[in-house]
DNA sequence: GGAACTCATGGAATCGATTACATCGACATG
DNA sequence: CATGTCGATGTAATCGATTCCATGAGTTCC
C-alpha cells in the first residue's frame, strides 16, 4: 500500500508538502498542489489513519458500549449515534456487552486501548473499577439510557415517570387492580427506576406492589418468560403485567401462550420500549415509547462537547405511552395507532 | 496516559525489555520481569494499540459491513461474527450501510483507512470500484449472505432453494395458485436468487410467475408496504405473498392490515428470514430460517484463514422452512406433512 | 585457557504520518 | 542598498510501540 513517501517521490516534492496539501495548509503553491493531487490519484493513495492517529493523538472515533445488540431499542440507538457521529466527522465502534459486566469491561478496555476520543456507555451494572477509573481519569464519557450514580459524567436518557403514571391510569381505568412488574437488574438505573416509578404511580391509586408481584429479570427474553411463569403459578396471579423492556415482554408473551391463556382477556400486558413489531403482535402491545433517535443524537453532541473541552450537558427527554390492545381497551378512536418518532 | 517509556523508567530497564515482557519473549530474567510487571501495575499501563499497529502492520481488527442494522437478521449475524472473532483474538468494527451503496462505500473506505486486517461484507449492490479494487488489491475479504459474482472472494451463505421449494409445495397444498413475490433489489444476489428459486419452484407445479406478481422492493419495510398495496390493487390480487426478507414482510402486514384484510383468510403471507417476533405476530408467520449464527462463525473462520494466507473456503448451508399459520394451515403435527414431494 | 555459545539487555532503526524550525528567494520599505 | 516580511519548501523530530543488532557476562567443551 502506497505511503506518503511514495506520493512525495512521485510528485517530486517532500513529504511535508504532501501532508500540507492533504491537510489544506494555505502555504502550498498551486503547482505543487496539482502535482501532489495527481500523484495521489495515480497511486490510489489513502492516508494511513493509524499513523495519523499516533502523531495527532486523536482517532476521530467514538466508542459505544451497548447492553444488548439483539434488543431493537439498542440497535436503533446505535444507528442514530452512528449517524450523528458521522455528520460530525467521527466514526463509531460498537461494543456489545450482552448484559454481561465482564463483556462490558472487555469492550471498554479494548476501546480504551485503541485510544478512542470518547466513550458512550449504557452500563449493565453499577460500574466496574475500570470504567470508574476511565471516567475519573479524564476519558471523555457520556452515559446514555442507563447511568451510574455518583459519577461525574453527563447523562442522556428518557424519563418514563410520567408515561408510567399514564400507563397505571390506563390499567386502573380498565379495572385492573392486581398489577405486577418484571424489572431489570437492580444494578442498572433503568432496572430500579422503572420499578420505583411504577410503585409510586400505584400508590397514587391506593394500590400496593407486593414482593410477589415484582419479578427480577435481566432484560433478556428468557427471564421474562421465567418471571411470568412465576406470576401465573401464584394462587392469585396478577391481572396485568408490565415488562421493563421489550425482550422481557416477548418472553412474557411466550409464557402466557404456553399456558393457553390469552392477552388481554386472561391477563393484560404492557412493555417499556416501543418497537415496530408491537403493532403486529397478537394482540398489539401497549408500550412506553422513548425518543430513541433523539437520545442517540443528543448523546453524541454531549460527548463531542466534552471532547472539545466544553462542559457537555445532561439531557432528559420525556417518554410517552402508546396505547394498543394488550391491556384490554378497544383500539383508540384513530385505528392507525402506529409509532411516531424515528 | 503512561507510555512504555514511563514503565521502563519506573522499572529501571530499557523500553526493549518492557516490550519483551509484555510480548512474552523468552529472554527476560525473572527479576526484570517482576520489576516490569510491578511498574505496569503501579502505573496502570496499557499498551497503545495505535502505536503497536503502526509498527506491526496489523490491527487484529475485522471490518464488517452489513446492509441494515435495523434488520434483526443482520444484528444476529453481527453478534455471532463478533463472538467468533473475539474467540480468535480479533475485534470487529461494524459499518451499517442502510442498504445504500454510497454509505457502504463510506464504511469500506474508513475501514480500509484504519488498516483493518480483513473485511466481511454483505454487499448492497453489484460492487463499487472501491470494493472491487480492495478485493483485487489483496485485502483479505469474505462475502457473507450476499455476494458479488465474478469476484475471487470466498462466499459464506445459506442456500434457500430447497426451502423455497418446500414453501411453494406448502402453499400449493393449501390450494393457493396465484403466488406473488416481493423481491429485493436486483443488484443483490439475495434479491435475484430468491426470485429465481421461487420461479423455478412454481414451474415445478406448472405455475407461472407473471410480472404483475413480482414486486421490486429494497429489503426495507416501506417497500414491502408499497409493493403489497400494488398487489392488492390488482383486478386479480395474488392469493399468497412471499416477502424476500423479514422487514418487507412487516411492511406487507402493514398494508394488508390497513385495508382491513386478514391473514391468512384473505391473503397468505410468508417471509424469508425467520425472527423471534414471527412467533407472536398476528398470525404467526411462516418463514424460511437461515442458520444465521453458523453463517457468522463460518465467515469469520474463512476470513481469518485468508488473513493467515490460507485459502479460506466458501461455505453454503441449507435454510429450512418453518411452517406457522400465516399461509392457512394449522401448524402441522408431523413435520413430514410439509414435504409433499413433486 | 580460550573458542564457541547462550542468555539478558540496551541502543537505535523503523512504521507513516504531522509539524516546528530553518532556509531561500522575491519583494517591499526606508 | 540594506533590511525586514512573507510565502513555499525541505529537514528532521516526534508519537509509542517492536525488533534487529551489538555487547557483555556467564557456561560449556575440547
XYZ file of C-alpha atoms (C1' of nucleotides) in Angstrom:
744
model
C 0.000 0.000 0.000
C 1.353 3.366 -1.061
C 2.609 5.658 1.678
C 3.103 9.390 1.825
C 6.729 8.868 0.799
C 5.713 7.248 -2.453
C 3.415 10.148 -3.179
C 6.169 12.632 -2.391
C 8.578 10.829 -4.700
C 6.044 10.609 -7.490
C 5.189 14.289 -7.222
C 8.792 15.369 -6.817
C 8.214 17.146 -3.509
C 8.887 16.405 0.153
C 6.544 14.510 2.415
C 5.880 17.723 4.286
C 4.411 19.293 1.187
C 2.246 16.276 0.547
C 0.963 16.452 4.079
C 0.249 20.147 3.661
C -1.761 19.565 0.533
C -3.750 16.826 2.215
C -4.458 18.934 5.253
C -5.269 22.040 3.277
C -2.478 24.109 4.685
C -2.534 27.525 2.949
C 1.178 27.709 2.148
C 1.316 25.481 -0.882
C 1.846 26.646 -4.449
C -0.821 25.806 -6.962
C 1.757 23.923 -8.971
C 2.828 21.706 -6.088
C -0.759 21.088 -5.171
C -1.769 19.824 -8.594
C 1.311 17.613 -8.839
C 0.608 16.096 -5.429
C -3.059 15.571 -6.168
C -2.166 13.897 -9.437
C 0.256 11.569 -7.664
C -2.357 10.754 -5.026
C -4.793 9.887 -7.750
C -2.307 7.855 -9.757
C -1.195 5.785 -6.785
C -4.629 5.437 -5.251
C -3.087 6.766 -2.083
C -5.084 6.913 1.122
C -3.541 8.276 4.311
C -2.876 5.703 6.985
C -5.260 6.555 9.800
C -3.170 4.568 12.263
C -0.070 6.667 11.679
C -2.046 9.860 11.703
C -3.697 8.959 14.992
C -0.385 8.155 16.599
C 1.022 11.501 15.662
C -2.000 13.692 16.348
C -3.151 11.816 19.410
C -6.698 11.679 18.184
C -8.567 8.942 16.400
C -11.772 10.787 15.497
C -13.526 7.708 16.767
C -16.180 7.258 19.406
C -16.758 4.067 21.358
C -20.299 2.942 22.067
C -20.859 0.160 24.546
C -24.428 -1.051 24.488
C -26.066 -3.615 26.682
C -27.503 -5.879 24.005
C -27.366 -5.728 20.207
C -30.264 -8.103 19.867
C -32.519 -5.591 21.555
C -34.153 -3.422 18.874
C -34.078 -0.451 21.198
C -30.306 -0.515 21.302
C -29.815 -1.074 17.601
C -31.985 1.921 16.921
C -29.909 3.864 19.409
C -26.706 2.663 17.785
C -27.950 3.711 14.416
C -28.758 7.240 15.433
C -25.470 7.525 17.286
C -23.515 6.495 14.229
C -25.495 8.860 12.046
C -24.895 11.901 14.192
C -21.266 10.984 14.751
C -20.704 10.643 11.026
C -22.251 14.057 10.495
C -19.727 15.455 12.952
C -16.797 13.684 11.331
C -16.459 10.790 13.736
C -16.584 7.033 13.341
C -18.194 4.777 15.911
C -17.009 1.441 17.214
C -19.759 -0.552 18.853
C -19.175 -2.979 21.680
C -21.965 -5.348 22.626
C -21.989 -6.284 26.302
C -24.831 -8.804 26.087
C -25.859 -7.620 29.554
C -22.662 -9.139 30.948
C -20.414 -6.927 33.082
C -17.320 -8.912 32.119
C -18.008 -8.430 28.414
C -18.693 -4.790 29.029
C -15.299 -4.466 30.664
C -13.673 -6.280 27.780
C -15.073 -3.765 25.335
C -14.286 -0.730 27.418
C -10.733 -1.979 27.720
C -10.143 -2.611 24.034
C -11.816 0.677 23.156
C -9.515 2.487 25.548
C -6.516 0.619 24.161
C -7.461 1.919 20.745
C -7.402 5.406 22.132
C -10.895 6.348 21.053
C -11.581 10.038 21.582
C -14.671 9.476 23.686
C -16.887 6.809 25.165
C -20.649 6.405 25.161
C -21.880 3.805 27.617
C -25.125 2.282 28.659
C -23.817 0.428 31.716
C -25.009 -3.080 32.502
C -24.031 -2.777 36.131
C -23.132 -0.393 38.899
C -19.764 0.322 37.407
C -16.556 -1.667 37.358
C -13.300 -0.191 38.683
C -12.148 0.004 35.077
C -14.989 2.223 33.969
C -14.860 4.330 37.099
C -11.142 4.872 36.571
C -11.695 5.835 32.969
C -14.357 8.332 33.940
C -12.193 9.878 36.613
C -9.065 9.545 34.529
C -10.267 12.115 32.071
C -11.592 9.982 29.236
C -14.450 11.992 27.765
C -17.520 9.976 28.572
C -21.291 10.189 28.435
C -23.889 7.782 29.765
C -26.882 7.044 27.622
C -30.149 5.407 28.706
C -28.653 3.956 31.872
C -26.114 5.605 34.136
C -24.038 5.164 37.232
C -24.973 7.336 40.174
C -22.244 9.354 41.806
C -20.037 9.596 38.757
C -19.325 12.982 37.232
C -20.485 12.136 33.740
C -23.278 13.690 31.676
C -26.351 11.502 31.305
C -28.649 11.424 28.294
C -31.817 9.496 28.928
C -35.575 9.357 28.769
C -37.748 9.981 31.766
C -40.537 7.450 31.916
C -42.112 8.581 35.148
C -44.942 10.471 33.555
C -45.585 7.744 30.991
C -45.610 5.059 33.681
C -48.200 7.072 35.573
C -50.261 7.284 32.392
C -49.936 3.539 31.999
C -51.108 2.846 35.529
C -54.017 5.205 34.997
C -54.847 3.316 31.824
C -54.722 -0.048 33.592
C -56.697 1.224 36.547
C -59.322 2.666 34.252
C -59.745 -0.744 32.665
C -60.463 -2.235 36.034
C -57.125 -3.902 36.730
C -56.086 -3.802 40.367
C -53.509 -6.527 40.785
C -50.567 -5.134 38.832
C -47.179 -6.807 38.574
C -43.850 -5.774 37.113
C -40.938 -7.634 35.567
C -37.996 -5.454 36.461
C -34.484 -5.246 35.112
C -31.366 -5.948 37.179
C -31.301 -3.789 40.297
C -27.737 -2.762 39.432
C -28.951 -0.800 36.427
C -30.686 2.515 36.851
C -33.362 1.611 34.349
C -33.863 -1.586 36.334
C -34.640 0.108 39.619
C -36.095 3.376 38.335
C -38.897 1.797 36.409
C -39.955 -0.216 39.423
C -39.930 2.895 41.574
C -41.955 4.882 39.080
C -44.427 2.021 38.878
C -44.669 1.703 42.636
C -45.154 5.439 43.052
C -47.876 5.509 40.410
C -49.656 2.578 42.063
C -49.526 4.398 45.371
C -51.390 7.311 43.798
C -54.241 4.906 43.176
C -54.030 3.420 46.624
C -52.563 0.244 45.206
C -49.757 -1.783 46.652
C -46.883 -3.556 44.901
C -46.299 -6.775 46.844
C -42.982 -8.600 46.563
C -44.688 -11.496 44.861
C -45.638 -9.108 42.084
C -42.155 -7.816 41.431
C -40.122 -10.291 39.453
C -36.479 -9.688 38.861
C -35.448 -10.096 35.225
C -32.275 -9.291 33.338
C -33.680 -7.529 30.274
C -33.499 -10.729 28.230
C -36.473 -12.649 26.861
C -35.818 -15.810 28.834
C -36.031 -14.011 32.154
C -39.371 -12.521 31.126
C -40.672 -15.979 30.464
C -39.423 -17.312 33.772
C -40.791 -14.458 35.850
C -44.152 -14.581 34.100
C -44.463 -18.284 34.810
C -43.840 -17.486 38.441
C -46.662 -14.939 38.339
C -49.026 -17.415 36.733
C -48.217 -20.027 39.347
C -49.317 -17.709 42.130
C -52.554 -18.595 43.886
C -53.749 -15.178 42.884
C -51.953 -14.209 39.681
C -51.752 -10.540 38.662
C -54.323 -9.122 36.281
C -51.719 -7.107 34.422
C -48.008 -7.455 33.852
C -45.659 -4.602 32.986
C -42.355 -5.687 31.459
C -39.492 -3.231 31.899
C -38.202 -3.817 28.384
C -39.387 -5.236 25.086
C -37.478 -8.518 25.192
C -38.883 -9.490 28.564
C -42.326 -8.682 27.158
C -41.596 -11.138 24.383
C -40.700 -13.743 26.975
C -43.875 -12.975 28.883
C -45.860 -13.497 25.688
C -44.148 -16.884 25.295
C -45.069 -17.934 28.818
C -48.663 -16.781 28.540
C -49.100 -18.511 25.213
C -47.582 -21.720 26.520
C -50.320 -21.874 29.146
C -53.004 -21.398 26.566
C -54.010 -18.087 28.101
C -54.935 -15.038 26.096
C -53.950 -11.399 26.197
C -55.706 -9.260 27.267
C -58.710 -11.444 28.197
C -56.882 -13.557 30.756
C -54.039 -11.196 31.559
C -53.028 -7.731 30.438
C -49.521 -6.908 29.229
C -47.560 -3.716 28.694
C -43.923 -3.009 27.973
C -41.277 -0.366 28.309
C -39.683 0.471 24.938
C -41.819 0.550 21.875
C -40.742 -1.304 18.780
C -42.235 -1.704 15.322
C -43.244 -5.310 15.857
C -45.561 -4.408 18.730
C -48.043 -3.149 16.147
C -48.328 -6.607 14.676
C -48.139 -8.881 17.656
C -51.195 -10.737 18.849
C -52.534 -8.559 20.328
C -50.763 -5.271 19.546
C -48.825 -4.349 22.657
C -49.320 -1.196 24.674
C -45.912 0.277 25.324
C -43.942 3.246 26.567
C -42.025 4.801 23.695
C -38.697 6.524 24.125
C -37.470 9.180 21.719
C -34.616 6.862 20.834
C -33.238 8.685 17.820
C -33.131 11.988 19.633
C -31.416 10.352 22.611
C -28.653 8.997 20.413
C -28.082 12.303 18.720
C -28.089 14.262 21.960
C -25.634 11.808 23.487
C -23.201 12.253 20.618
C -23.442 16.013 20.809
C -22.785 15.940 24.543
C -19.801 13.659 24.041
C -18.306 15.756 21.272
C -18.679 18.777 23.533
C -16.718 17.016 26.227
C -14.030 16.027 23.766
C -13.712 19.641 22.723
C -13.312 20.599 26.354
C -16.771 22.083 26.691
C -18.980 21.007 29.602
C -21.348 18.587 27.820
C -24.810 18.809 29.212
C -27.074 16.098 30.556
C -30.357 15.711 28.718
C -33.605 14.157 29.848
C -36.395 13.697 27.342
C -39.916 12.523 28.111
C -41.154 9.065 27.123
C -44.780 8.634 26.236
C -47.469 5.983 26.463
C -48.693 4.337 23.267
C -51.976 2.559 23.911
C -52.796 -0.541 21.894
C -54.925 -3.538 22.718
C -52.864 -5.668 25.079
C -54.375 -4.215 28.220
C -57.966 -4.638 27.217
C -59.018 -1.320 25.810
C -60.651 -1.172 22.416
C -58.215 0.401 19.991
C -58.244 4.164 20.296
C -60.532 6.240 18.097
C -57.871 6.506 15.488
C -57.286 2.973 14.180
C -53.804 3.790 12.904
C -52.083 3.574 16.264
C -48.674 3.411 14.773
C -45.495 4.605 16.332
C -44.356 8.104 15.696
C -40.713 9.241 16.106
C -37.728 7.667 14.381
C -1.544 8.313 29.812
C 1.547 6.305 30.708
C 3.701 5.085 27.846
C 6.199 2.288 27.580
C 8.958 4.782 28.374
C 7.404 5.592 31.721
C 7.203 1.922 32.536
C 10.815 1.414 31.519
C 11.933 4.307 33.699
C 9.893 3.108 36.661
C 11.251 -0.423 36.355
C 14.816 0.693 35.726
C 15.109 -1.144 32.405
C 15.024 -0.208 28.733
C 11.884 0.001 26.654
C 13.062 -3.066 24.754
C 12.904 -5.139 27.899
C 9.446 -3.865 28.751
C 8.282 -4.794 25.307
C 9.772 -8.250 25.704
C 7.998 -8.831 28.970
C 4.706 -7.714 27.503
C 5.107 -9.929 24.466
C 6.301 -12.920 26.433
C 9.674 -13.094 24.795
C 11.650 -15.907 26.455
C 14.870 -13.963 27.003
C 13.940 -11.972 30.060
C 15.272 -12.565 33.563
C 12.779 -13.342 36.278
C 13.981 -10.293 38.139
C 13.420 -7.903 35.254
C 10.055 -9.432 34.567
C 8.739 -8.882 38.066
C 10.033 -5.311 38.157
C 8.381 -4.526 34.836
C 5.120 -6.152 35.844
C 5.139 -4.192 39.083
C 5.691 -0.954 37.193
C 2.907 -1.803 34.751
C 0.588 -2.415 37.638
C 1.626 0.704 39.527
C 1.174 2.981 36.531
C -1.950 1.289 35.245
C -0.138 0.998 31.948
C -1.915 -0.301 28.871
C -0.080 -0.602 25.567
C -1.155 1.853 22.903
C -2.820 -0.238 20.228
C -2.376 2.526 17.675
C 1.401 2.548 18.020
C 1.554 -1.199 18.071
C -0.495 -1.436 14.905
C 1.678 1.052 13.103
C 4.776 -0.915 13.869
C 3.485 -4.429 13.355
C 1.283 -3.590 10.407
C -1.640 -5.460 11.855
C -4.607 -4.222 13.808
C -6.155 -7.505 14.873
C -9.404 -5.995 13.767
C -12.007 -7.167 11.292
C -14.389 -4.895 9.458
C -17.984 -5.971 8.975
C -20.164 -4.041 6.582
C -23.789 -5.049 6.873
C -26.720 -3.889 4.830
C -29.007 -2.786 7.631
C -28.589 -2.778 11.413
C -32.281 -2.425 11.990
C -32.836 -5.805 10.368
C -32.805 -8.467 13.102
C -31.200 -10.917 10.718
C -28.136 -8.741 10.402
C -27.829 -7.944 14.071
C -27.880 -11.621 14.821
C -25.231 -12.088 12.183
C -23.168 -9.264 13.637
C -23.404 -10.766 17.064
C -22.134 -14.170 16.017
C -19.368 -12.572 13.966
C -18.163 -10.566 16.932
C -18.341 -13.607 19.175
C -16.259 -15.819 16.937
C -13.817 -13.020 16.189
C -13.325 -12.363 19.873
C -12.647 -16.050 20.446
C -9.918 -15.825 17.810
C -8.409 -12.681 19.294
C -9.906 -10.140 16.927
C -12.100 -7.100 17.388
C -14.844 -6.189 14.961
C -15.823 -2.779 13.651
C -19.327 -2.717 12.219
C -20.380 -0.434 9.410
C -24.065 -0.078 8.665
C -24.841 0.616 5.021
C -28.586 1.084 5.450
C -28.962 -0.532 2.022
C -27.262 2.495 0.478
C -24.302 1.907 -1.830
C -22.812 5.319 -1.008
C -22.890 4.605 2.706
C -21.433 1.187 2.068
C -18.554 2.798 0.237
C -18.067 5.268 3.041
C -17.659 2.461 5.522
C -15.425 0.360 3.340
C -13.224 3.382 2.846
C -12.872 4.301 6.503
C -12.349 0.665 7.420
C -9.573 0.409 4.859
C -8.061 3.675 6.099
C -7.909 2.145 9.535
C -5.973 -0.737 8.079
C -8.254 -3.473 9.343
C -6.785 -6.924 8.796
C -9.764 -8.230 6.884
C -13.186 -7.310 5.611
C -16.514 -9.097 5.845
C -19.134 -7.685 3.511
C -22.744 -8.276 2.693
C -22.884 -6.068 -0.401
C -25.886 -3.850 -1.045
C -25.110 -3.633 -4.726
C -23.198 -5.134 -7.587
C -19.923 -3.812 -6.302
C -18.423 -0.351 -6.417
C -14.982 0.241 -7.970
C -13.695 0.809 -4.441
C -14.724 -2.605 -3.211
C -13.626 -4.348 -6.370
C -10.215 -2.681 -6.104
C -9.921 -3.710 -2.476
C -10.765 -7.302 -3.335
C -8.264 -7.414 -6.164
C -5.750 -5.332 -4.245
C -5.124 -8.076 -1.780
C -7.267 -7.009 1.171
C -8.407 -10.265 2.766
C -12.118 -10.333 2.173
C -15.105 -12.642 2.543
C -18.683 -12.134 1.411
C -21.433 -13.177 3.734
C -25.123 -13.695 2.884
C -24.898 -11.706 -0.350
C -22.021 -11.674 -2.783
C -20.730 -10.181 -5.993
C -20.449 -12.563 -8.923
C -17.175 -12.731 -10.731
C -15.020 -11.628 -7.831
C -12.447 -14.003 -6.411
C -13.662 -13.889 -2.841
C -14.975 -16.718 -0.644
C -18.710 -16.624 -0.046
C -20.466 -17.800 3.093
C -24.210 -18.025 2.677
C -27.370 -20.011 3.074
C -28.987 -21.811 0.187
C -32.717 -21.266 0.251
C -33.579 -23.155 -2.920
C -34.771 -26.279 -1.211
C -36.664 -24.341 1.442
C -38.340 -22.176 -1.182
C -39.476 -25.333 -2.958
C -40.858 -26.613 0.331
C -42.671 -23.326 0.764
C -44.234 -23.471 -2.678
C -45.287 -27.066 -2.013
C -46.846 -25.911 1.238
C -48.731 -23.091 -0.476
C -49.810 -25.308 -3.330
C -51.007 -27.940 -0.895
C -53.190 -25.322 0.759
C -54.837 -24.583 -2.535
C -53.058 -21.346 -3.387
C -52.369 -20.903 -7.087
C -51.791 -17.205 -7.598
C -48.489 -16.667 -5.843
C -46.591 -13.365 -5.756
C -43.181 -12.313 -4.505
C -41.756 -9.111 -3.107
C -38.152 -9.277 -4.213
C -35.049 -7.452 -3.075
C -33.004 -5.153 -5.301
C -31.921 -6.950 -8.467
C -28.352 -5.785 -7.835
C -28.081 -8.047 -4.792
C -27.683 -11.763 -5.176
C -30.243 -12.478 -2.495
C -32.573 -10.170 -4.384
C -32.436 -12.051 -7.671
C -31.724 -15.553 -6.346
C -34.822 -15.777 -4.252
C -36.995 -14.759 -7.160
C -35.338 -17.358 -9.361
C -35.765 -20.105 -6.790
C -39.402 -19.111 -6.391
C -39.990 -19.074 -10.127
C -38.324 -22.441 -10.578
C -40.384 -23.979 -7.791
C -43.582 -22.586 -9.282
C -42.655 -24.090 -12.619
C -42.467 -27.496 -10.992
C -46.141 -27.083 -10.171
C -46.992 -25.807 -13.607
C -47.467 -22.330 -12.225
C -46.379 -19.126 -13.800
C -44.889 -16.015 -12.156
C -46.345 -13.059 -14.083
C -44.622 -9.688 -13.954
C -47.554 -8.218 -12.101
C -46.833 -10.666 -9.316
C -43.186 -9.755 -8.898
C -42.797 -6.542 -6.988
C -39.421 -4.953 -6.619
C -38.591 -3.979 -3.043
C -35.405 -2.817 -1.361
C -35.389 -5.014 1.753
C -36.906 -2.222 3.833
C -40.373 -2.288 5.412
C -41.714 0.659 3.474
C -41.083 -1.015 0.128
C -42.930 -4.107 1.330
C -45.906 -1.976 2.115
C -45.808 -0.221 -1.228
C -45.468 -3.396 -3.275
C -48.210 -5.152 -1.348
C -50.581 -2.270 -1.978
C -49.839 -2.648 -5.652
C -50.727 -6.341 -5.427
C -53.971 -5.598 -3.646
C -54.935 -3.028 -6.258
C -54.702 -5.630 -8.999
C -58.012 -6.768 -10.570
C -56.977 -10.250 -9.545
C -54.767 -9.971 -6.472
C -52.490 -12.860 -5.525
C -53.663 -15.440 -3.011
C -50.277 -15.602 -1.352
C -47.362 -13.207 -0.989
C -43.786 -14.222 -0.321
C -41.575 -11.448 1.034
C -37.857 -11.856 0.398
C -36.914 -10.584 3.841
C -38.496 -10.025 7.218
C -38.772 -6.241 7.063
C -40.682 -6.285 3.796
C -42.986 -8.874 5.371
C -43.595 -6.382 8.154
C -44.477 -3.753 5.561
C -46.771 -6.215 3.824
C -48.526 -6.854 7.118
C -48.984 -3.075 7.473
C -50.529 -2.803 4.032
C -52.842 -5.766 4.500
C -53.977 -4.526 7.863
C -54.609 -1.025 6.534
C -57.112 -2.494 4.066
C -58.898 -4.334 6.798
C -57.968 -7.676 5.274
C -56.899 -10.670 7.283
C -54.015 -13.123 7.053
C -54.339 -15.924 6.067
C -58.099 -15.826 5.339
C -57.939 -13.099 2.729
C -54.317 -13.463 1.707
C -51.469 -15.747 2.724
C -48.044 -14.421 3.703
C -44.605 -15.958 4.069
C -41.158 -14.463 4.556
C -37.517 -15.177 4.026
C -35.541 -14.895 7.295
C -37.075 -16.146 10.474
C -37.053 -13.926 13.537
C -38.307 -14.363 17.058
C -41.184 -11.957 16.651
C -42.765 -14.058 13.923
C -43.957 -16.438 16.619
C -46.035 -13.700 18.161
C -47.328 -11.760 15.213
C -50.959 -11.975 14.227
C -50.933 -14.554 12.785
C -47.598 -16.273 13.414
C -45.639 -16.004 10.183
C -44.406 -18.945 8.138
C -40.788 -18.247 7.281
C -37.583 -19.622 5.871
C -34.961 -19.774 8.589
C -31.259 -19.325 7.926
C -28.611 -20.792 10.220
C -27.516 -17.253 10.985
C -25.175 -17.928 13.875
C -23.344 -20.621 11.990
C -23.015 -18.376 8.956
C -21.380 -15.651 11.016
C -18.930 -18.037 12.601
C -18.030 -19.721 9.335
C -17.482 -16.334 7.708
C -15.048 -15.279 10.415
C -13.151 -18.525 10.165
C -12.869 -18.158 6.411
C -11.657 -14.590 6.770
C -9.078 -15.421 9.398
C -7.839 -18.177 7.111
C -7.362 -15.668 4.338
C -5.557 -13.293 6.655
C -3.197 -16.085 7.616
C -2.553 -16.721 3.941
C -4.585 -19.895 3.774
C -7.189 -20.294 1.031
C -10.383 -19.624 3.005
C -13.208 -21.764 1.799
C -16.678 -20.815 0.663
C -19.491 -22.317 2.702
C -23.116 -22.881 1.791
C -25.525 -24.029 4.466
C -29.137 -25.041 3.922
C -32.041 -22.871 5.034
C -35.240 -24.524 6.152
C -38.934 -23.839 6.118
C -40.684 -23.115 9.400
C -44.425 -23.511 8.995
C -46.716 -21.352 11.104
C -50.212 -20.114 10.451
C -49.865 -17.254 8.012
C -50.471 -19.388 4.953
C -53.578 -21.033 6.211
C -52.611 -24.411 7.566
C -52.794 -25.203 11.243
C -49.200 -25.897 12.297
C -48.534 -29.445 11.090
C -48.390 -32.184 13.684
C -45.960 -34.158 11.660
C -43.102 -32.308 10.033
C -43.302 -34.666 7.052
C -46.615 -33.070 6.167
C -44.820 -30.054 4.724
C -42.758 -32.173 2.463
C -45.208 -33.103 -0.290
C -42.720 -34.261 -2.890
C -43.237 -33.495 -6.540
C 42.860 -21.294 28.740
C 40.449 -19.825 25.114
C 36.977 -20.546 21.424
C 32.200 -21.019 20.841
C 27.635 -20.449 22.632
C 23.783 -18.891 25.152
C 21.211 -15.530 27.515
C 19.813 -10.943 29.157
C 19.945 -6.437 27.933
C 20.213 -1.805 25.744
C 20.721 1.281 21.653
C 18.755 2.637 17.687
C 16.074 1.998 13.394
C 11.510 1.689 11.914
C 6.386 2.064 10.841
C 3.635 6.617 8.321
C 2.057 10.369 9.324
C 2.289 15.792 11.362
C 4.637 19.908 12.381
C 8.339 23.046 14.467
C 12.105 25.135 12.597
C 15.379 26.561 9.110
C 16.213 28.162 4.577
C 15.768 30.686 0.495
C 14.074 33.703 -2.967
C 11.056 37.518 -4.100
C 9.503 41.745 -2.935
C 8.513 45.964 -0.281
C 10.199 49.696 2.581
C 13.006 53.350 4.329
C 21.320 49.260 -0.801
C 20.419 47.051 3.430
C 16.817 45.098 5.986
C 12.550 43.033 7.053
C 8.499 40.348 5.693
C 6.253 36.704 3.594
C 5.329 32.519 1.064
C 6.903 27.985 -0.355
C 9.541 24.334 0.725
C 12.551 20.862 2.888
C 14.866 18.638 7.049
C 14.291 16.393 10.965
C 11.985 15.451 15.433
C 8.155 13.165 17.186
C 4.198 9.964 18.540
C 4.672 4.686 21.139
C 5.387 0.700 20.189
C 8.527 -3.680 18.041
C 12.684 -5.737 16.737
C 17.410 -6.116 14.634
C 21.938 -5.885 16.107
C 25.736 -5.273 19.273
C 27.594 -6.054 23.769
C 28.959 -8.262 27.786
C 28.561 -11.790 31.257
C 28.396 -16.456 32.214
C 28.844 -21.580 30.529
C 30.401 -25.374 28.161
C 33.721 -28.057 25.943
C 37.915 -29.519 23.986
